[in-house]
Coordinates of C-alpha atoms and ligand atoms in Angstrom, one line a residue:
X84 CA 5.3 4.6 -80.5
X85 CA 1.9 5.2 -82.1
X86 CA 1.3 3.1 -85.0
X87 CA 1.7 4.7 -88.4
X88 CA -1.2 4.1 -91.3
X89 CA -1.1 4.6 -94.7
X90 CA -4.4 4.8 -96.8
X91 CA -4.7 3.4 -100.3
X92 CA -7.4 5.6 -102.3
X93 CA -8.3 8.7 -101.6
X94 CA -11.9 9.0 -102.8
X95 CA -15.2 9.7 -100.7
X96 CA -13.9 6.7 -98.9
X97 CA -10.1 7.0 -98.4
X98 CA -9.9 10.8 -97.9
X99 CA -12.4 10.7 -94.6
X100 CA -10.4 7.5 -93.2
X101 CA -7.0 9.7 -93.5
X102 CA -7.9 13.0 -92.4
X103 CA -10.1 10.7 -89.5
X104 CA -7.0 8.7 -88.3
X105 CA -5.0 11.9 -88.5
X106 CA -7.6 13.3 -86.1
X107 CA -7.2 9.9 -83.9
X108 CA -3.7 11.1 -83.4
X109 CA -2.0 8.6 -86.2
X110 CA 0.8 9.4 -88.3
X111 CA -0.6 8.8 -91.9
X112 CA 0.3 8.8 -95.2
X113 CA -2.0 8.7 -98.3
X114 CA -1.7 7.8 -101.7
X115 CA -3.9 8.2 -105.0
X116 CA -2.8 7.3 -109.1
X117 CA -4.7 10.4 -109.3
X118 CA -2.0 13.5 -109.5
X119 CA -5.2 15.8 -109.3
X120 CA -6.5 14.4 -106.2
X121 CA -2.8 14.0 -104.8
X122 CA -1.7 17.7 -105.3
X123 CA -5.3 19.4 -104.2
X124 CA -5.2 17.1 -100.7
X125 CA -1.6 18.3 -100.2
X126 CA -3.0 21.5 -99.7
X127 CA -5.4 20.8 -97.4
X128 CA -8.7 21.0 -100.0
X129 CA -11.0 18.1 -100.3
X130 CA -11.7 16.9 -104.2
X131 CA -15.2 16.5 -103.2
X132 CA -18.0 17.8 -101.0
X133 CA -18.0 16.4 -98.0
X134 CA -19.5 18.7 -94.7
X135 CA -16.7 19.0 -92.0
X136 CA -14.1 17.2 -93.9
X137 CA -12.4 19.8 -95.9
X138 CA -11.9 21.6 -91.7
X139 CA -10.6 18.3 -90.7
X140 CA -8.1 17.8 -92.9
X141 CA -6.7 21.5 -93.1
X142 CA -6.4 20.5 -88.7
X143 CA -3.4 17.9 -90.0
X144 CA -2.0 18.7 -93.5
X145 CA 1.7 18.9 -93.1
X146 CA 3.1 22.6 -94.1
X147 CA -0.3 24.6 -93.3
X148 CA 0.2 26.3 -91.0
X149 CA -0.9 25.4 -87.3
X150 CA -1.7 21.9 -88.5
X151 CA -0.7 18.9 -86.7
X152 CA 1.0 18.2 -89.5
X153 CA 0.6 14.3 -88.8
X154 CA -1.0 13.7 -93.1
X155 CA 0.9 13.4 -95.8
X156 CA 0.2 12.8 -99.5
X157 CA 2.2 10.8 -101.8
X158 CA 2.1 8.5 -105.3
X159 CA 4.9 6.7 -104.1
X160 CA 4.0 3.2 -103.6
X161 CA 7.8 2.2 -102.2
X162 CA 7.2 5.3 -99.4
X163 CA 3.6 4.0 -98.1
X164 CA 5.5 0.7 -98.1
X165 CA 8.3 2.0 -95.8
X166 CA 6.3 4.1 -94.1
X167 CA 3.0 1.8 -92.9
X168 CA 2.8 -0.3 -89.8
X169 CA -1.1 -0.7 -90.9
X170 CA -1.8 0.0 -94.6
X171 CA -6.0 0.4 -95.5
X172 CA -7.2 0.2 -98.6
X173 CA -9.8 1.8 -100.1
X174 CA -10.2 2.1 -103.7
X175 CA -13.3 2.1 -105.8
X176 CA -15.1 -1.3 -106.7
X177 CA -17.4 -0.6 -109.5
X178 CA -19.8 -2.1 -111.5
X179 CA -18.0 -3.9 -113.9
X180 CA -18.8 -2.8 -117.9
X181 CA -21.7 -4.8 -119.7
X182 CA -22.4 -7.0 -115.9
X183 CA -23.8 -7.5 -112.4
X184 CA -20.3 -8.3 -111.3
X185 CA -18.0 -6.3 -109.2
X186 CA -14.8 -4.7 -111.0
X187 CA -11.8 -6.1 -108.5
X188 CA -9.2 -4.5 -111.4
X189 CA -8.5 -1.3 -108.7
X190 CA -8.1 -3.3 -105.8
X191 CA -6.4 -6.2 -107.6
X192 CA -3.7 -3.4 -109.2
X193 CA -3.2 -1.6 -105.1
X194 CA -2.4 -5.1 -103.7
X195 CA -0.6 -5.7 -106.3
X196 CA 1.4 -2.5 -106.5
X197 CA 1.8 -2.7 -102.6
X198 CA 3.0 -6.1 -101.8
X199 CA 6.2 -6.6 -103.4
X200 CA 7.3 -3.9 -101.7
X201 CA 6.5 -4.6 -98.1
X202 CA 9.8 -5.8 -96.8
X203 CA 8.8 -4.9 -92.8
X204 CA 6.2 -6.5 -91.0
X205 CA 2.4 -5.0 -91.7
X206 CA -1.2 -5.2 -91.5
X207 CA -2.9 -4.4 -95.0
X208 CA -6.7 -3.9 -93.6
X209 CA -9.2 -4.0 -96.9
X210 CA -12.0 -1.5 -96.0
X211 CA -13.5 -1.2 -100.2
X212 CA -17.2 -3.1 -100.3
X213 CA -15.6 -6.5 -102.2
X214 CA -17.3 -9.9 -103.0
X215 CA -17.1 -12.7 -100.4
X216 CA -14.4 -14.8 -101.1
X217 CA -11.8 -12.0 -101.9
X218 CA -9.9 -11.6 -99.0
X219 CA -9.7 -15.4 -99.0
X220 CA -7.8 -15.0 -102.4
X221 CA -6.1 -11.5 -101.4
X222 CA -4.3 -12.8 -98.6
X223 CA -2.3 -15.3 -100.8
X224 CA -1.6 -12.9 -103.2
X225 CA 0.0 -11.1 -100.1
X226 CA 2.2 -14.1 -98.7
X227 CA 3.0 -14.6 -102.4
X228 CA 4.4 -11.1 -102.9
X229 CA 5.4 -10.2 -99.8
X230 CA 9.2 -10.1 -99.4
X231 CA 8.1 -10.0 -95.7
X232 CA 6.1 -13.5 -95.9
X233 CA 4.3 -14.3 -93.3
X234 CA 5.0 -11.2 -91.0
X235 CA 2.6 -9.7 -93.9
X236 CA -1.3 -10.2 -92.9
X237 CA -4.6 -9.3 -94.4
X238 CA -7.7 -8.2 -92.3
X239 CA -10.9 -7.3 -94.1
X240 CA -12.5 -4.1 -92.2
X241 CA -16.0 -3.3 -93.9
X242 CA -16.6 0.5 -93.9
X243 CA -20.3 1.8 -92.9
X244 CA -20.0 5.8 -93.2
X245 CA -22.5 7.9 -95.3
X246 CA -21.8 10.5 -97.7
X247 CA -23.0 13.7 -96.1
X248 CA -22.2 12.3 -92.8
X249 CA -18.4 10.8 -93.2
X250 CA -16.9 12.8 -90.8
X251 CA -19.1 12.1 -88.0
X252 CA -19.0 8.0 -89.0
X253 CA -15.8 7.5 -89.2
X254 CA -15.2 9.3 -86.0
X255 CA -18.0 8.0 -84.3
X256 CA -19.2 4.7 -86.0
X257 CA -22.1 3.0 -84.8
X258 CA -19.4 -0.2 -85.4
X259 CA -16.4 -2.2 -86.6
X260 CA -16.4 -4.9 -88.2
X261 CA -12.7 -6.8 -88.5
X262 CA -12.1 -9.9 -90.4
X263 CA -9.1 -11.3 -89.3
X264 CA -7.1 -14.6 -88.7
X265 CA -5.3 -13.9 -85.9
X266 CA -4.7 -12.5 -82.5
X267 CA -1.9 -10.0 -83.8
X268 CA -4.8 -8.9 -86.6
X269 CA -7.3 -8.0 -84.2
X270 CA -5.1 -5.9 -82.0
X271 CA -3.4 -4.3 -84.3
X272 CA -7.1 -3.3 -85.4
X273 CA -7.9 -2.9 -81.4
X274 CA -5.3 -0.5 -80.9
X275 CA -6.8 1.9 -84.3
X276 CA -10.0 1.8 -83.1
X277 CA -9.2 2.5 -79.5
X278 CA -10.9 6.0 -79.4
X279 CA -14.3 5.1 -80.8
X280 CA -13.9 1.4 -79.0
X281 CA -13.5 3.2 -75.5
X282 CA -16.5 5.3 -76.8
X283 CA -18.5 2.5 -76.8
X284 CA -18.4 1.1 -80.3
X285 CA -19.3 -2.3 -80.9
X286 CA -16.3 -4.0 -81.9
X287 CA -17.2 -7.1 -84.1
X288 CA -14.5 -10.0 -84.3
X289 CA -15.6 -12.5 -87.8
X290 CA -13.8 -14.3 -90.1
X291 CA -13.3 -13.1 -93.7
X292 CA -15.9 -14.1 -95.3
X293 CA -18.5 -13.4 -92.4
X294 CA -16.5 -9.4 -92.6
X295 CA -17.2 -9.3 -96.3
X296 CA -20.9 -10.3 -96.5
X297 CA -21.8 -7.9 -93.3
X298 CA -20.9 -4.9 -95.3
X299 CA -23.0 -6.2 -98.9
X300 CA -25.6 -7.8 -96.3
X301 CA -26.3 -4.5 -94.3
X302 CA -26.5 -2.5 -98.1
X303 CA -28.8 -5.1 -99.3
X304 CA -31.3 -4.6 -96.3
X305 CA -31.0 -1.0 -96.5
X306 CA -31.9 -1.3 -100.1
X307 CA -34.9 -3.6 -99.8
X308 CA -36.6 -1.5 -96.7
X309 CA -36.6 1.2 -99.5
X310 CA -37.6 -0.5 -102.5
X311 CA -40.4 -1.6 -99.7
X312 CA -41.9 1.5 -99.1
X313 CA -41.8 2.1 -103.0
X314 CA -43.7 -0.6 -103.9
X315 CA -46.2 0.4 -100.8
X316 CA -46.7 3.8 -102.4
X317 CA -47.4 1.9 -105.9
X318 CA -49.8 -0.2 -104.5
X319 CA -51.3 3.4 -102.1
X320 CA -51.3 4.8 -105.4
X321 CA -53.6 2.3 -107.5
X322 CA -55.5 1.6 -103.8
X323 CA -55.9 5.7 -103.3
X324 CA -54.2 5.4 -100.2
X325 CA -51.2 7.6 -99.1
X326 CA -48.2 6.0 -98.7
X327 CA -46.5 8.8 -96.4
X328 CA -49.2 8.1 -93.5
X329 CA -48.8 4.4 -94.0
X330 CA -45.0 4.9 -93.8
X331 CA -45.2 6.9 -90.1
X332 CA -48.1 4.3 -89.2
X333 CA -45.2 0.9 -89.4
X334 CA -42.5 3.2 -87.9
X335 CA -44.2 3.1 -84.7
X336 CA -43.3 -0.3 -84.7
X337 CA -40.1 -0.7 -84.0
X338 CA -39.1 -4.1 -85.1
X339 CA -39.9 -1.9 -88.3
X340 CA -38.8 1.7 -87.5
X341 CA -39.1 4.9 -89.1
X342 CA -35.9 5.2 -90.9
X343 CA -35.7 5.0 -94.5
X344 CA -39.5 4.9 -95.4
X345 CA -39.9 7.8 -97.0
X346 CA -41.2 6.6 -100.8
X347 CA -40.1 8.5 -103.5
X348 CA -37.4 8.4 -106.5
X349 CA -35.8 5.1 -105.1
X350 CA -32.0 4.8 -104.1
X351 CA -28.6 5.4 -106.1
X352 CA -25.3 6.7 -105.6
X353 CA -21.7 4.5 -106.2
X354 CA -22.5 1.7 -103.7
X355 CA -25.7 0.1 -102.8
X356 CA -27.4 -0.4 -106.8
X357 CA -24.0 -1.7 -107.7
X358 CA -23.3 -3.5 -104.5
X359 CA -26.4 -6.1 -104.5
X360 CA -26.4 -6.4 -107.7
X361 CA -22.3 -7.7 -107.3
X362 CA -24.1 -9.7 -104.6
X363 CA -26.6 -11.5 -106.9
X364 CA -23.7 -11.8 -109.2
X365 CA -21.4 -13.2 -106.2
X366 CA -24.1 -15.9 -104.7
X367 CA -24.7 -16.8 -108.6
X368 CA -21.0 -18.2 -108.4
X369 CA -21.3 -19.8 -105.2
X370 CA -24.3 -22.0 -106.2
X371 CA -26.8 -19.6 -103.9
X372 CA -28.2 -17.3 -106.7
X373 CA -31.8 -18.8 -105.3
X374 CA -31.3 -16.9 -101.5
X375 CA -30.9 -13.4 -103.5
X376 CA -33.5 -13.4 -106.1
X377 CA -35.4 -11.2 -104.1
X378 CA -32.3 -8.5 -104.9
X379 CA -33.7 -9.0 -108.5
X380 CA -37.3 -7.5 -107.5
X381 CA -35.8 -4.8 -105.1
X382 CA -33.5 -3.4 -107.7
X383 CA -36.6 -3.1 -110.5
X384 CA -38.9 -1.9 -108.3
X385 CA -36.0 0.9 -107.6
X386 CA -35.3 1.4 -110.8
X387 CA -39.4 1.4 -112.0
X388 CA -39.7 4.7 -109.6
X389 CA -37.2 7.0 -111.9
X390 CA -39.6 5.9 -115.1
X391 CA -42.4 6.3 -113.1
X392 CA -41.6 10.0 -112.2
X393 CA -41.1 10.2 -116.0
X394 CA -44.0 9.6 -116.7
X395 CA -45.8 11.5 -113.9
X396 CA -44.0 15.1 -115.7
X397 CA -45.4 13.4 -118.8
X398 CA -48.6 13.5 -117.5
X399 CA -48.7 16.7 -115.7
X400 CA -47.6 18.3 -119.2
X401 CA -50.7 17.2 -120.6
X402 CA -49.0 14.1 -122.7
X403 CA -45.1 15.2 -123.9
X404 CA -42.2 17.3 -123.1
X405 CA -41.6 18.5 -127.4
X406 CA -41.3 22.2 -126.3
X407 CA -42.0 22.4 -122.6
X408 CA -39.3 23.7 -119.9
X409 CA -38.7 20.8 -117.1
X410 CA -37.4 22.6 -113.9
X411 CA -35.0 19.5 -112.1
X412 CA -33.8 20.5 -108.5
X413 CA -31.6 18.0 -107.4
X414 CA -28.6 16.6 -109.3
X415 CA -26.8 14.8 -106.7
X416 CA -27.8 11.2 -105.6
X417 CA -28.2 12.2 -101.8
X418 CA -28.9 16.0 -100.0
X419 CA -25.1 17.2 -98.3
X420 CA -22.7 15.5 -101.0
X421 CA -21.2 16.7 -104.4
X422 CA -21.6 12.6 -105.6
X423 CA -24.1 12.4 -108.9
X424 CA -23.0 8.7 -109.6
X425 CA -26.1 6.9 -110.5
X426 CA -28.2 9.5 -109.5
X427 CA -31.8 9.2 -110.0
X428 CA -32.3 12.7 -110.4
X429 CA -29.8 12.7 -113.1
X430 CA -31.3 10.0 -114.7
X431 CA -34.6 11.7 -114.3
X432 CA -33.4 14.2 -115.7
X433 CA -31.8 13.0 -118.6
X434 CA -34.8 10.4 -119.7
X435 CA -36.7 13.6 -120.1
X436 CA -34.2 15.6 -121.9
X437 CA -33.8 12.4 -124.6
X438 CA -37.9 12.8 -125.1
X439 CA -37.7 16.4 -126.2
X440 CA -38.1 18.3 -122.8
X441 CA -36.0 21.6 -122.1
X442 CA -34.7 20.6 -118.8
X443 CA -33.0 23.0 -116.6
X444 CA -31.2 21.6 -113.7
X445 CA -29.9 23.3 -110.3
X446 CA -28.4 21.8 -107.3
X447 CA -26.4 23.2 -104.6
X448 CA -23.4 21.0 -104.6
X449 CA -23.4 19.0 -107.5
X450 CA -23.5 20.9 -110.4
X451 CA -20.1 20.5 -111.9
X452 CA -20.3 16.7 -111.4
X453 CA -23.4 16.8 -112.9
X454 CA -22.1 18.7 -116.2
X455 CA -19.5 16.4 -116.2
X456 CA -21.8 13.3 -116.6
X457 CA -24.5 15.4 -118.5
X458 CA -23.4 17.9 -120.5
X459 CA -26.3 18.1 -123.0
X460 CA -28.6 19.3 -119.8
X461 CA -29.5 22.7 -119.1
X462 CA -28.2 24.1 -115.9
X463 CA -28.9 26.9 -113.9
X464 CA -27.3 29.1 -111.5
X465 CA -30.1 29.0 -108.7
X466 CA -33.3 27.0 -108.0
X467 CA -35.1 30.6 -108.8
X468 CA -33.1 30.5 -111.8
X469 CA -34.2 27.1 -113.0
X470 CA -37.7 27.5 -112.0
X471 CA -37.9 30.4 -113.9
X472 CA -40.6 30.2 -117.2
X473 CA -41.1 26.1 -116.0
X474 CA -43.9 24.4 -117.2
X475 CA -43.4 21.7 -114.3
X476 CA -40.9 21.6 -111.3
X477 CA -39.4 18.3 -110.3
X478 CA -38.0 18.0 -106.3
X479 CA -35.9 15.2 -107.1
X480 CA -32.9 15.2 -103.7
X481 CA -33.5 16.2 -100.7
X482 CA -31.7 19.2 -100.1
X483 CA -32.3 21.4 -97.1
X484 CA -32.0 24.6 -99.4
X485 CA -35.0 22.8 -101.7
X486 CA -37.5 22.5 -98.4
X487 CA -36.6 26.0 -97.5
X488 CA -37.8 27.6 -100.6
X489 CA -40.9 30.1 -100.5
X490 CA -43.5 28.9 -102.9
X491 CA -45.1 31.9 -103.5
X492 CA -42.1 33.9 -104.6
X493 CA -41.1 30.8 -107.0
X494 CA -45.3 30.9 -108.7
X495 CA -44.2 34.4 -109.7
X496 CA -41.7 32.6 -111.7
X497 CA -43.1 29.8 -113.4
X498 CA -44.7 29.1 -116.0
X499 CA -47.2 26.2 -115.0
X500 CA -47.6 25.9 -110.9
X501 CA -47.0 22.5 -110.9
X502 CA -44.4 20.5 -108.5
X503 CA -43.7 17.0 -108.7
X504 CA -42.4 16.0 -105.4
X505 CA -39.8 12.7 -105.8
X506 CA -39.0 12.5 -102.9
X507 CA -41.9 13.5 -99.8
X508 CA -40.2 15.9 -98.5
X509 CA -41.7 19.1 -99.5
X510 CA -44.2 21.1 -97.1
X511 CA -47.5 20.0 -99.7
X512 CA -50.4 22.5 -97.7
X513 CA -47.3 25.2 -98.1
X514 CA -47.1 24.9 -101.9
X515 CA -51.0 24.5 -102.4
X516 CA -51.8 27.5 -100.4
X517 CA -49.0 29.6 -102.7
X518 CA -51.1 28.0 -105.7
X519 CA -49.5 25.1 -106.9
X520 CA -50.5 21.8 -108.0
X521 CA -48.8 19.9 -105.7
X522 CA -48.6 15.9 -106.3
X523 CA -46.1 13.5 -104.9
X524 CA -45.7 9.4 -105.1
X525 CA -48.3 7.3 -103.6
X526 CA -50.1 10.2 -102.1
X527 CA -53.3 10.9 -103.3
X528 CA -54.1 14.2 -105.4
X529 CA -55.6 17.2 -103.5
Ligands
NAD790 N1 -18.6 6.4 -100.8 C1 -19.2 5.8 -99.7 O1 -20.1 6.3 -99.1 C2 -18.7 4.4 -99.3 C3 -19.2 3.9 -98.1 C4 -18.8 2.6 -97.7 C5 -18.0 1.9 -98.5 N2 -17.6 2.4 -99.7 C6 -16.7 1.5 -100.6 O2 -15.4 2.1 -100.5 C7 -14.7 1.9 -101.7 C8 -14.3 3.3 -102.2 O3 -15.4 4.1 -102.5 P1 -15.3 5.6 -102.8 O4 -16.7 6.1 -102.8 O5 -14.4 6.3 -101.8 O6 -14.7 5.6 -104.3 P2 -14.0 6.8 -105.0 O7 -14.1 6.5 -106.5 O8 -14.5 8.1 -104.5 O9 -12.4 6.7 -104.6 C9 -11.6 5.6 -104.9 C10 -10.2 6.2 -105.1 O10 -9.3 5.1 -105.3 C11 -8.3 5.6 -106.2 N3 -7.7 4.4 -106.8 C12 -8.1 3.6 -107.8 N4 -7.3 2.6 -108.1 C13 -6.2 2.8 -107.2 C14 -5.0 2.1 -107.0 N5 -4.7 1.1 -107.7 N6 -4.1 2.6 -106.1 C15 -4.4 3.7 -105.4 N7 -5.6 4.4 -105.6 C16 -6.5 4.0 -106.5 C17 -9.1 6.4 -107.2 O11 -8.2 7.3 -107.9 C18 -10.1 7.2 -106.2 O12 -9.5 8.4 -105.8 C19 -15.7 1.2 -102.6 O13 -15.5 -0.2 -102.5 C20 -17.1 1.5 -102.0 O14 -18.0 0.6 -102.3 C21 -17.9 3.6 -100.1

């Protein structure tokens, strides 16, 4: 009998593991406190924008029609319970209110919910980002609970997907990570992962802790190689260097590599500002603070570059924004997700707005996120739209739709011909040729 799984959460996260495992050829059931989320999943649409996934899940919804019908939805905690032979979890961890630390209150209130009610044995797998030390303190909350004791076991299982590329990483992962404590743990975990495993994916075999602080350790690396190149296009900047032909000189190398060296706006979204700064927070309790204070440098330097663009519209309006019409593309943290949460173009965006700018924002999939976290900005129906009587245009994500634009058509629009690139990714000797003033971070002015 194939196992059956259950997934706890049905975010970004949660959704992609379900509709993924359904794909794997599991029998799953999901579960959300979120009615919204419960009842639009039931019918096979995605709550979010995610390429591919909303296809994937309509393949196994139960009750559409040709569907494998092997995913469920539910809000009953005593079904997943009866159901799951493997349970994930996978709510949200967020910054906690007013601190560094990470808010356990979601995944404290799922084990909690879950355990007393698992009478048969089971696996419950941890896959949420979480400070080292709590699976440690979960697992006793489990034997605790449990009614089934000890045929109840924890495994921590770090998850590595990118928004805008779920699908394909959870399918495919470039690895798995499994913290567990036993034999039964790992296979259980072994027989999950079978597809990718026979694929070739590196199966990794730690202990909790060692599970925990892969998943924080890889976010805070991927963090500091950006934060890097930022402060390499502040010091190309003040040097009169250009920090995109220094960026494609140390990729050749590749103990360095190419990846994630483009300088710009800096990095944001729901999980790697807040995760190293839970992981400053986390070594802080453990008496290692000392081994992270670099974290401290890598997060101001990211957040410097959002005041720093700021200040670079500032500039390219001549001294203030009292008046002047701010065209923003970009709302979303990332190019091929819907996610605005700590978005540094929303943040641009807004800074701006709060100094007297007219700012008019447009971006393909984020918009309604976007008015929901901002409704004071302006928005518009298309980039044209927003460009449209601009004194200065701001390229703030990387869209594909934004690289694709024709610069000459959008100078018969604006106001001023002046784009602010925030992220390198525009076609520079395109936009000069149609006229505008074209100036992006740490590259010199032509
Ligand atoms: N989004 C990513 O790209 C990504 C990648 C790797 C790891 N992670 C980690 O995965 C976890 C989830 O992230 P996400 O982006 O999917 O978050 P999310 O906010 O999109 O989703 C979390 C879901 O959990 C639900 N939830 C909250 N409390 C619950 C409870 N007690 N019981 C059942 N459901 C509950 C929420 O309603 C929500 O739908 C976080 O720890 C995050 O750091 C996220």
């Amino acid at each position: 009998m194939p196992l059956k799984l259950t997934v706890i959460g049905t975010g970004y996260l949660g959704a992609t593991h379900a509709a993924a495992m359904a794909e794997l050829g599991f029998d799953v059931l999901a579960l959300d406190i979120d009615p919204r989320k419960i009842e639009l999943l039931a019918q096979g649409r995605v709550p979010m924008f995610e390429p591919g996934l909303e296809d994937m899940l309509a393949r196994h919804v139960a009750g559409i029609e040709g569907s494998s019908g092997r995913l469920r939805f539910t809000m009953s905690w005593e079904e997943v319970a009866d159901f799951g032979d493997v349970h994930f979890v996978c709510v949200n961890t967020p910054q906690k209110q007013g601190e560094y630390a990470c808010d356990m209150s979601y995944v404290e209130s799922a084990f909690g919910q879950l355990a007393p009610l698992l009478r048969r044995p089971a696996l419950v797998v941890g896959k949420s980002t979480v400070p080292v030390g709590s699976a440690e303190r979960l697992a006793e909350t489990l034997t605790a609970l449990a009614p089934a004791g000890e045929d109840v076991e924890l495994a921590w299982n770090p998850e590595f997907l990118r928004e805008g590329f779920a699908v394909q990483d959870t399918l495919h992962p470039d690895r798995i990570v499994v913290g567990v404590r036993s034999e039964r743990a790992e296979n259980l975990l072994r027989e999950v992962y079978a597809t990718p495993v026979a694929e070739g994916t590196p199966f990794v075999v730690a202990d909790y802790p060692t599970a925990e602080l892969v998943k924080t350790a890889a976010n805070a690396f991927l963090a500091t190689k950006i934060s890097f190149i930022n402060a390499m296009a502040e010091v190309s900047e003040a040097a009169g260097g250009d920090v995109a032909v220094l960026a494609e000189a140390i990729g050749y190398d590749d103990r360095i590599g190419a990846k994630f060296l483009r300088a710009g706006i800096g990095f944001g979204g729901g999980c790697l500002p807040k995760d190293i700064r839970a992981f400053m927070a986390r070594a802080g309790e453990l008496g290692a603070d000392q081994a992270l204070t670099f974290l401290r440098e890598v997060d101001s330097t990211n957040m410097r570059r959002r005041t720093q663009m700021v200040d670079m519209a500032r500039e390219a309006l001549g001294g203030g924004f009292l008046g002047r019409r701010v065209a923003v593309l970009g709302a979303t943290f990332k190019p091929d997700s819907d996610d605005v949460r700590d978005s540094p173009a929303l943040n641009v965006a807004g800074q701006i707005h709060l100094q007297g700018g007219q700012v008019t924002v447009y971006d393909p999939k984020g918009m309604e996120n976007a008015r929901l976290h901002f409704p004071t900005l302006g928005y518009a129906p298309s980039a044209q739209d927003a460009v449209r009587g601009a004194d200065v245009v701001l390229h703030l994500t990387e869209w594909r739709e934004f690289r694709e634009l024709d610069p000459a058509a959008l100078a018969e629009l604006a106001r001023g011909l002046v784009v602010l690139d925030g992220r390198n990714t525009l076609d520079a000797a395109l936009w000069r040729k149609a006229g505008w003033t074209y100036r992006a971070m740490g590259r010199p002015n032509a």
